[in-house]
CSV table of C-alpha atoms in Angstrom, one decimal:
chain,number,residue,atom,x,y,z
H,132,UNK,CA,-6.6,1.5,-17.5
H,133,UNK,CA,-8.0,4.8,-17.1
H,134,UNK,CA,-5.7,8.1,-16.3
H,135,UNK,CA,-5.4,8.8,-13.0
H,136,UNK,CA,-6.2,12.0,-11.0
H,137,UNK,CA,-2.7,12.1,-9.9
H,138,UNK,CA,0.3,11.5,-11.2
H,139,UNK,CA,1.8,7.7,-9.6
H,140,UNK,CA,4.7,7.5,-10.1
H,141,UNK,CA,7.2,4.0,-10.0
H,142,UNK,CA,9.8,4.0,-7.0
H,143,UNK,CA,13.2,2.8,-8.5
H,144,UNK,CA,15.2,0.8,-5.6
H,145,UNK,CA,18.5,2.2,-5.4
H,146,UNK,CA,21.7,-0.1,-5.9
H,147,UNK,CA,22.3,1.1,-1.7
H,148,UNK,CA,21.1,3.3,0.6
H,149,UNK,CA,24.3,5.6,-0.3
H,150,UNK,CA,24.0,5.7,-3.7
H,151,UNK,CA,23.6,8.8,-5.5
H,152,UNK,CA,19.8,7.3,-6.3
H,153,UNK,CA,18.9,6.8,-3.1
H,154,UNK,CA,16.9,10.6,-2.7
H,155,UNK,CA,13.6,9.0,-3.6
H,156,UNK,CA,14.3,5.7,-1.6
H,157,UNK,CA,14.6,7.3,1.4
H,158,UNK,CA,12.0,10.1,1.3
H,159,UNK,CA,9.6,7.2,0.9
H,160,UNK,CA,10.8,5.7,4.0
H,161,UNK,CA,10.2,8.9,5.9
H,162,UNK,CA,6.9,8.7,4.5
H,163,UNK,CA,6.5,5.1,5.5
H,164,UNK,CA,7.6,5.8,9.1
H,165,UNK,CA,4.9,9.1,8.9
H,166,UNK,CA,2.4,6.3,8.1
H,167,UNK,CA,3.2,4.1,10.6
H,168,UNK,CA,3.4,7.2,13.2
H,169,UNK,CA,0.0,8.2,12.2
H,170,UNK,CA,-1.7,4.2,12.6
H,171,UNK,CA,0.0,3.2,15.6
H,172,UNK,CA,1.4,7.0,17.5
H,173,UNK,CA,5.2,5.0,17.7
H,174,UNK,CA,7.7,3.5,15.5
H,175,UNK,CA,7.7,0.1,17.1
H,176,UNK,CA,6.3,-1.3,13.7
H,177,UNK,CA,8.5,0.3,11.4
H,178,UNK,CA,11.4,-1.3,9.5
H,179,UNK,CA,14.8,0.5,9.1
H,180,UNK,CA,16.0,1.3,5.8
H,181,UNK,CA,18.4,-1.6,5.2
H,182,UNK,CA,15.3,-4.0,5.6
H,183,UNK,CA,12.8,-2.1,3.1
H,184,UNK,CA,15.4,-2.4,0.7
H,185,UNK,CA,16.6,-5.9,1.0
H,186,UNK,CA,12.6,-6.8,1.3
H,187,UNK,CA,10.9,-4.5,-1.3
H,188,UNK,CA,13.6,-6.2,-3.7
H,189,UNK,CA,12.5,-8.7,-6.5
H,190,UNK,CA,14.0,-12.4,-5.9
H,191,UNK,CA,13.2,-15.9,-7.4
H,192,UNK,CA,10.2,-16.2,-5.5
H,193,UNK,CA,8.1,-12.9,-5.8
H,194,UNK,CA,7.8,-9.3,-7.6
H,195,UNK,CA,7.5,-6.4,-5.8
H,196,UNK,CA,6.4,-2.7,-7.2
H,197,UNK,CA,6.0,0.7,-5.3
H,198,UNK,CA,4.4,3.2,-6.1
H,199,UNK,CA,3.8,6.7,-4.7
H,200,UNK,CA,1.9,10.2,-5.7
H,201,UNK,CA,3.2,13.3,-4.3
H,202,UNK,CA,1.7,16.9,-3.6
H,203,UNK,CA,3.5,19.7,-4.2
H,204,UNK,CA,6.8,18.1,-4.2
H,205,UNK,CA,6.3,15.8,-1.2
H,206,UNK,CA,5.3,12.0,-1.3
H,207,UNK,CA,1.6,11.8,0.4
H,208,UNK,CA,0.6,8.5,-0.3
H,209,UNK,CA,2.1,4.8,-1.5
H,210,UNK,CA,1.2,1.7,-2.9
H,211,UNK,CA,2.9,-1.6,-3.9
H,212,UNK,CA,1.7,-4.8,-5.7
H,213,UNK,CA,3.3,-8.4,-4.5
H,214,UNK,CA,3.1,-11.0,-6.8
H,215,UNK,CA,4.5,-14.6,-6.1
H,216,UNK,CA,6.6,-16.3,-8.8
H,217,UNK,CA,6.5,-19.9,-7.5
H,218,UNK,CA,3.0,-20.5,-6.0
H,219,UNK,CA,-0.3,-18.6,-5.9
H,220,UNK,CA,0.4,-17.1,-9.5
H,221,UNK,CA,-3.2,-16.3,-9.9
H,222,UNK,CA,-3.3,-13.7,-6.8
H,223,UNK,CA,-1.6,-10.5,-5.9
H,224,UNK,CA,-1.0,-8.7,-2.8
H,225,UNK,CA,-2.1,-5.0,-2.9
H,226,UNK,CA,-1.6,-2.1,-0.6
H,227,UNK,CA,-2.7,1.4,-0.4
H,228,UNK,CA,-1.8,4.2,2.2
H,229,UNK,CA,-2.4,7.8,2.4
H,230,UNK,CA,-1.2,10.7,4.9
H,231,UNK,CA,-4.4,11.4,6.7
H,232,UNK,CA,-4.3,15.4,5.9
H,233,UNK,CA,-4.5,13.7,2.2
H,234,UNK,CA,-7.4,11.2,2.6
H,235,UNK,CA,-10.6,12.2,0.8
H,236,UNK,CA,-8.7,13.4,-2.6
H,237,UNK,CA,-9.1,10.7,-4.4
H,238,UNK,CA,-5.4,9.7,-4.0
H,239,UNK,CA,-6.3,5.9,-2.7
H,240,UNK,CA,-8.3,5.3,-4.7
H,241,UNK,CA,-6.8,6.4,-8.0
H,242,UNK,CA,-3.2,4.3,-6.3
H,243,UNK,CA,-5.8,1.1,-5.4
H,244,UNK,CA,-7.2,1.2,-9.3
H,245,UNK,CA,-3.4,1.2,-10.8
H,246,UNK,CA,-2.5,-1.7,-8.3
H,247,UNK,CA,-5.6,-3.7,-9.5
H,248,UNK,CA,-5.0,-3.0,-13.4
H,249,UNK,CA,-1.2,-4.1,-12.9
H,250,UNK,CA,-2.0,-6.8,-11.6
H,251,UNK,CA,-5.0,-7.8,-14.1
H,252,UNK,CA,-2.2,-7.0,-16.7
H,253,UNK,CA,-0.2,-9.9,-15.0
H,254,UNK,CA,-2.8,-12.3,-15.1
H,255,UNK,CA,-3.6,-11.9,-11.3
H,256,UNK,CA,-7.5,-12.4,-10.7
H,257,UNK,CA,-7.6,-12.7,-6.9
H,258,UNK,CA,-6.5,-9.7,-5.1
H,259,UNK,CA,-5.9,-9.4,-1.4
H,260,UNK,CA,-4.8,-6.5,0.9
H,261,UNK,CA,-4.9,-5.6,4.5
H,262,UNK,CA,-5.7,-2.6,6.7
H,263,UNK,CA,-3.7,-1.6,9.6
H,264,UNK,CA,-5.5,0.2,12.3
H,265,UNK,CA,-5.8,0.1,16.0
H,266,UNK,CA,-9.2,-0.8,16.9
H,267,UNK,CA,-10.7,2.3,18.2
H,268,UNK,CA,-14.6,1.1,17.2
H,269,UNK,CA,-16.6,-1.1,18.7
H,270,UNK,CA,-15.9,-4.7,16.4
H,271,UNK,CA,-19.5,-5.8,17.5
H,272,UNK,CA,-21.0,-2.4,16.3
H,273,UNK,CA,-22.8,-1.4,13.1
H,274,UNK,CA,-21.0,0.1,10.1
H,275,UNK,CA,-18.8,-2.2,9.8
H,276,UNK,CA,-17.6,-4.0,6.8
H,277,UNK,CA,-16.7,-8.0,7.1
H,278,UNK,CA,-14.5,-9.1,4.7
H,279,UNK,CA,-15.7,-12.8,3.0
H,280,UNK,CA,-12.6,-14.6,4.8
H,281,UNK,CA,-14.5,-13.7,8.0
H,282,UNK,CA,-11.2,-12.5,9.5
H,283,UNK,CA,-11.2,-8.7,10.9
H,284,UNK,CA,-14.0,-5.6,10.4
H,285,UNK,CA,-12.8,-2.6,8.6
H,286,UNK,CA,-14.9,0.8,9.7
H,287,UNK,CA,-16.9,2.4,6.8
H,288,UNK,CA,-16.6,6.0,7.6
H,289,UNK,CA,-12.9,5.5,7.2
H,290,UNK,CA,-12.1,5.8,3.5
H,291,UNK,CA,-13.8,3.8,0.6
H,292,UNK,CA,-17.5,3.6,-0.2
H,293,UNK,CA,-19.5,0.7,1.0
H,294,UNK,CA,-20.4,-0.2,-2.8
H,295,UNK,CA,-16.3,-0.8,-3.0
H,296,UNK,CA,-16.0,-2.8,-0.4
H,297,UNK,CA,-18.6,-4.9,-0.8
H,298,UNK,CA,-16.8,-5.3,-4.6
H,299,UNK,CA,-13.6,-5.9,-2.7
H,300,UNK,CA,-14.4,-8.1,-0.7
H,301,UNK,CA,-17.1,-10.2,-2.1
């Protein structure tokens, strides 16, 4: 794996959401609910505190590791990697977001290169992800990317070059 641009750093889940740990857990929920502000302009779709943690926690069935680069002291972008322990061992979920006033500084992209090498390091060869955004394009229109499962467009002028999707997605 190459070095990254920024530093990414590991998000350690705190033993509860009063712990004396807990500073870094819940700044990266504010940052999650900025995220979700930003996509959707509500927090209908955001999960409170006590869920992230019970979810984003490792059980007998699958893995989970955040990860999130900050700028001058505040978190600006996150990523985790989901692997299953029971089934599927050959895949990994992936997931990148950045703050919008962030985008275009190479912070996805170095966060979406350390999710992939992590999980090549685990053995994980088929990768998926998702995108969340409301559909403000025309889904018939050109510049689109379609993904080879044939479900959803994702708009090109919104983040990654077409030469990485196509990679991505092929």
């Amino acid at each position: 794996m190459t070095t990254a641009p920024y530093r990414i750093e590991p998000l350690i889940l705190p033993a509860g959401l009063d712990s004396s740990d807990a500073g870094d857990f819940l700044e990266i929920g504010k940052l999650c609910d900025a995220l979700t502000l930003e996509t959707w302009g509500s927090l209908d779709r955001a999960s409170p505190a006590v869920a992230r943690l019970q979810f984003w926690r490792d059980d007998a069935y699958r893995r989970m590791r955040i990860f999130l680069v900050r700028q001058n002291g505040r978190m600006v972008a996150r990523s985790w990697v989901r692997c299953e322990l029971q089934e599927n061992l050959g895949s990994a979920l992936i997931h990148v977001q950045v703050l919008a006033e962030f985008s275009g500084r190479g912070i996805g992209l170095a966060l979406l290169r350390h999710a992939e090498g992590l999980a090549a390091a685990d053995g994980r060869t088929i990768l998926q992800s998702f995108t969340e955004h409301p559909a403000d394009f025309d889904v018939d229109g050109p510049g689109l990317v379609r993904p080879a499962t044939g479900t959803g467009v994702c708009p090109l002028q919104r983040g990654a070059s077409a030469s990485h999707w196509r990679r991505a997605t092929a």
